[in-house]
Tab-separated table of C-alpha atoms in Angstrom:
chain	number	residue	atom	x	y	z
A	1109	MET	CA	150.420	176.646	-10.929
A	1110	THR	CA	149.447	176.456	-7.264
A	1111	GLY	CA	152.213	174.186	-6.059
A	1112	ASP	CA	150.000	171.817	-4.054
A	1113	ALA	CA	150.434	168.036	-4.319
A	1114	ASP	CA	147.302	167.468	-6.450
A	1115	ASP	CA	148.432	170.085	-8.973
A	1116	MET	CA	151.899	168.542	-9.140
A	1117	LEU	CA	150.383	165.095	-9.625
A	1118	SER	CA	148.163	166.240	-12.488
A	1119	ARG	CA	151.111	167.881	-14.225
A	1120	LEU	CA	153.164	164.685	-13.941
A	1121	ARG	CA	150.340	162.613	-15.371
A	1122	ALA	CA	149.894	165.088	-18.225
A	1123	VAL	CA	153.413	164.468	-19.581
A	1124	LEU	CA	153.193	160.650	-19.451
A	1125	PRO	CA	151.872	158.827	-22.566
A	1126	GLN	CA	148.625	157.225	-21.378
A	1127	ARG	CA	148.971	154.347	-23.879
A	1128	TRP	CA	151.863	153.002	-21.830
A	1129	PHE	CA	149.634	152.228	-18.853
A	1130	GLY	CA	146.337	150.548	-18.204
A	1131	ASP	CA	143.301	151.979	-16.452
A	1132	THR	CA	144.429	150.832	-12.995
A	1133	THR	CA	148.003	151.758	-11.998
A	1134	PRO	CA	148.407	151.544	-8.200
A	1135	VAL	CA	152.215	151.311	-8.324
A	1136	LEU	CA	152.522	154.275	-10.708
A	1137	ASP	CA	149.999	156.242	-8.661
A	1138	SER	CA	152.043	155.704	-5.506
A	1139	LEU	CA	155.303	156.684	-7.215
A	1140	LEU	CA	153.880	159.823	-8.776
A	1141	THR	CA	152.132	160.834	-5.550
A	1142	GLY	CA	155.415	160.554	-3.646
A	1143	LEU	CA	157.234	162.705	-6.214
A	1144	ALA	CA	154.402	165.246	-6.317
A	1145	THR	CA	154.333	165.570	-2.528
A	1146	GLY	CA	158.077	166.194	-2.303
A	1147	TRP	CA	158.050	168.738	-5.113
A	1148	ALA	CA	155.036	170.529	-3.601
A	1149	ILE	CA	156.980	170.961	-0.356
A	1150	LEU	CA	159.975	172.323	-2.263
A	1151	TYR	CA	157.761	174.708	-4.226
A	1152	SER	CA	156.168	175.994	-1.015
A	1153	LEU	CA	159.637	176.473	0.475
A	1154	LEU	CA	160.685	178.446	-2.610
A	1155	GLN	CA	157.625	180.702	-2.280
A	1156	MET	CA	158.507	181.314	1.359
A	1157	VAL	CA	162.116	182.190	0.446
A	1158	VAL	CA	160.937	184.670	-2.196
A	1159	ALA	CA	158.604	186.342	0.334
A	1160	GLN	CA	161.229	186.582	3.087
A	1161	ALA	CA	163.818	188.061	0.709
A	1162	ARG	CA	161.766	191.262	0.338
A	1163	ILE	CA	161.052	193.853	3.028
A	1164	ALA	CA	157.483	194.319	1.791
A	1165	THR	CA	156.578	190.667	2.388
A	1166	ALA	CA	159.064	189.442	5.018
A	1167	SER	CA	157.759	188.451	8.440
A	1168	GLY	CA	158.848	187.292	11.881
A	1169	SER	CA	162.519	186.767	12.515
A	1170	PHE	CA	163.332	187.455	8.853
A	1171	LEU	CA	162.378	191.118	9.383
A	1172	ASP	CA	164.733	191.192	12.369
A	1173	MET	CA	167.540	189.822	10.191
A	1174	ILE	CA	166.832	192.427	7.491
A	1175	SER	CA	167.033	195.181	10.100
A	1176	ALA	CA	170.310	193.768	11.426
A	1177	ASP	CA	171.760	193.557	7.894
A	1178	PHE	CA	171.061	197.229	7.182
A	1179	PHE	CA	171.431	198.856	10.592
A	1180	GLY	CA	173.258	196.442	12.897
A	1181	ALA	CA	172.005	196.896	16.450
A	1182	LEU	CA	170.663	200.428	15.845
A	1183	LEU	CA	167.107	199.414	14.897
A	1184	PRO	CA	165.904	196.456	16.992
A	1185	ARG	CA	162.292	195.379	17.178
A	1186	ARG	CA	160.542	197.004	20.117
A	1187	PRO	CA	158.901	194.843	22.785
A	1188	THR	CA	155.554	193.462	21.522
A	1189	GLU	CA	156.014	195.307	18.190
A	1190	LEU	CA	154.182	193.597	15.320
A	1191	ASP	CA	155.595	193.033	11.838
A	1192	ASP	CA	153.822	195.875	9.998
A	1193	PRO	CA	154.939	198.716	12.333
A	1194	PHE	CA	158.464	197.285	12.401
A	1195	ARG	CA	158.498	197.017	8.599
A	1196	LEU	CA	157.399	200.659	8.329
A	1197	ARG	CA	160.238	201.779	10.628
A	1198	ILE	CA	162.768	199.845	8.540
A	1199	GLN	CA	161.513	201.466	5.332
A	1200	GLN	CA	161.583	204.918	6.923
A	1201	GLU	CA	165.171	204.431	8.086
A	1202	LEU	CA	166.333	203.335	4.637
A	1203	PHE	CA	165.213	206.631	3.076
A	1204	ARG	CA	165.708	208.917	6.056
A	1205	GLU	CA	167.346	212.322	5.604
A	1206	ARG	CA	170.742	212.255	7.306
A	1207	GLY	CA	173.589	214.632	7.945
A	1208	THR	CA	171.339	217.702	8.256
A	1209	ARG	CA	169.717	219.703	11.021
A	1210	ALA	CA	166.288	218.858	9.581
A	1211	GLY	CA	167.112	215.155	9.661
A	1212	LEU	CA	168.138	215.358	13.327
A	1213	GLU	CA	164.977	217.232	14.279
A	1214	THR	CA	162.755	214.858	12.308
A	1215	ILE	CA	164.083	211.614	13.783
A	1216	LEU	CA	163.853	212.850	17.378
A	1217	THR	CA	160.350	214.223	16.839
A	1218	GLU	CA	159.189	210.956	15.282
A	1219	LEU	CA	160.714	208.948	18.121
A	1220	THR	CA	159.461	210.977	21.080
A	1221	GLY	CA	156.522	212.948	19.717
A	1222	ARG	CA	158.221	216.155	20.919
A	1223	ALA	CA	160.422	218.487	18.871
A	1224	PRO	CA	163.961	218.874	20.269
A	1225	VAL	CA	165.775	222.137	20.927
A	1226	ILE	CA	168.816	222.355	18.650
A	1227	PHE	CA	171.593	224.897	19.141
A	1228	GLU	CA	174.551	225.212	16.795
A	1229	PRO	CA	177.158	227.575	18.266
A	1230	ALA	CA	178.526	228.417	14.825
A	1231	ARG	CA	175.093	229.168	13.293
A	1232	SER	CA	173.976	232.796	13.402
A	1233	GLY	CA	170.358	231.708	13.156
A	1234	ASP	CA	170.707	230.222	16.659
A	1235	THR	CA	172.990	232.817	18.219
A	1236	GLY	CA	171.918	236.061	16.599
A	1237	GLY	CA	174.459	238.841	16.198
A	1238	TYR	CA	175.161	242.523	16.666
A	1239	SER	CA	172.685	244.836	14.956
A	1240	THR	CA	170.520	241.931	13.821
A	1241	GLY	CA	167.202	240.585	14.931
A	1242	GLY	CA	167.041	237.573	17.169
A	1243	LEU	CA	169.161	236.934	20.225
A	1244	GLY	CA	171.111	239.597	22.028
A	1245	TYR	CA	172.070	240.872	25.485
A	1246	GLY	CA	169.344	240.271	28.029
A	1247	VAL	CA	167.477	237.918	25.717
A	1248	ALA	CA	167.203	234.180	26.347
A	1249	GLY	CA	169.541	232.234	24.129
A	1250	GLY	CA	173.128	231.040	23.867
A	1251	TRP	CA	176.487	232.488	23.028
A	1252	GLY	CA	177.863	231.558	19.649
A	1253	SER	CA	181.441	230.474	19.062
A	1254	LEU	CA	183.442	229.656	15.967
A	1255	ALA	CA	185.811	227.695	18.212
A	1256	LEU	CA	183.301	224.805	18.281
A	1257	PRO	CA	183.088	223.700	14.638
A	1258	PHE	CA	181.100	220.611	13.679
A	1259	GLN	CA	179.355	220.492	17.059
A	1260	VAL	CA	175.714	220.827	18.063
A	1261	PHE	CA	173.918	220.976	21.408
A	1262	VAL	CA	170.576	219.169	21.542
A	1263	THR	CA	167.930	219.004	24.235
A	1264	ALA	CA	165.710	216.020	23.507
A	1265	PHE	CA	162.520	215.358	25.433
A	1266	ARG	CA	161.205	212.054	26.678
A	1267	PRO	CA	157.746	211.081	25.385
A	1268	HIS	CA	154.776	212.112	27.490
A	1269	GLY	CA	154.134	209.021	29.616
A	1270	ALA	CA	150.842	207.608	30.747
A	1271	GLY	CA	151.915	207.744	34.406
A	1272	ILE	CA	152.250	204.835	36.816
A	1273	ALA	CA	149.308	202.515	37.156
A	1274	ALA	CA	147.308	202.839	40.408
A	1275	VAL	CA	149.424	205.785	41.597
A	1276	GLY	CA	148.199	209.381	41.660
A	1277	GLY	CA	150.106	212.628	41.992
A	1278	TYR	CA	150.112	215.408	44.538
A	1279	ASN	CA	146.718	217.025	45.108
A	1280	THR	CA	144.962	214.393	42.993
A	1281	GLY	CA	143.325	212.577	45.900
A	1282	GLY	CA	144.641	209.249	44.643
A	1283	PRO	CA	147.146	206.848	46.225
A	1284	ARG	CA	150.728	208.126	46.366
A	1285	GLU	CA	154.142	206.515	46.688
A	1286	TYR	CA	157.779	207.272	46.036
A	1287	ALA	CA	158.472	206.640	42.364
A	1288	SER	CA	161.251	206.781	39.816
A	1289	LEU	CA	161.404	207.122	36.043
A	1290	SER	CA	162.031	203.388	35.768
A	1291	MET	CA	158.456	202.780	36.949
A	1292	VAL	CA	156.918	204.777	34.083
A	1293	PRO	CA	156.067	202.514	31.136
A	1294	THR	CA	157.427	203.907	27.858
A	1295	PRO	CA	158.428	202.248	24.576
A	1296	VAL	CA	161.268	204.775	24.136
A	1297	SER	CA	164.317	204.660	26.387
A	1298	ASP	CA	167.066	207.227	26.794
A	1299	ALA	CA	169.357	204.840	24.943
A	1300	ASP	CA	166.938	204.917	21.987
A	1301	ILE	CA	167.118	208.721	21.916
A	1302	TYR	CA	170.933	208.777	21.997
A	1303	ALA	CA	171.108	206.135	19.262
A	1304	ALA	CA	168.606	207.995	17.076
A	1305	ALA	CA	170.618	211.222	17.250
A	1306	ALA	CA	173.870	209.415	16.515
A	1307	SER	CA	172.372	207.591	13.522
A	1308	VAL	CA	171.784	210.802	11.527
A	1309	MET	CA	174.875	212.801	12.501
A	1310	PRO	CA	177.614	213.206	9.873
A	1311	ALA	CA	180.980	211.580	10.443
A	1312	ALA	CA	183.504	213.526	12.558
A	1313	THR	CA	180.822	215.645	14.268
A	1314	ILE	CA	179.756	215.817	17.912
A	1315	CYS	CA	176.162	215.915	19.149
A	1316	TRP	CA	176.064	216.965	22.807
A	1317	THR	CA	172.697	215.608	23.929
A	1318	ALA	CA	170.720	216.323	27.083
A	1319	ILE	CA	167.473	214.473	27.756
A	1320	SER	CA	164.704	216.165	29.691
A	1321	ASN	CA	161.141	215.464	30.761
């Protein structure tokens, strides 16, 4: 069943006893055509509802509503983002690893293309210890502390930008001007990075986040 008006009309005619009517039935034809047209529209609407009720087939604003239902304001559509990339991000977020160090590293790497530096002051793998390999006096690293439970220090990195159009850098021979980070086009903002880190952290934990170029 295709659901178009001609198919609906043929199905209506098929259930009517033909002996009741003559060969020419303009009034009946008009009545049945009107019913078939209305039901074809309803059938098309039903097909659209079925498609928009599933992430795999939803499109347009319905994908935005699905994202809002699951994630609130944490996963908006990016500027100029098409349906398929947005759908993929929604599916990834639904099954994302959360509440772990690996989950935090993965989401920030996916977002920025650069792996973050993660330091847990209560984790010996980050701080080292006496008579063990790893960090120690005179070696770059951080001091551990058991007085900071359920806390992590993260240095996240902004994505490598494409620069500012028509503006060169020092010693490039191109045009120069005073610039700021706001002039560099990037699909990922600092707010996106903070929100991504917060979205995978366990409840009652603190993620101290610094963002660097």
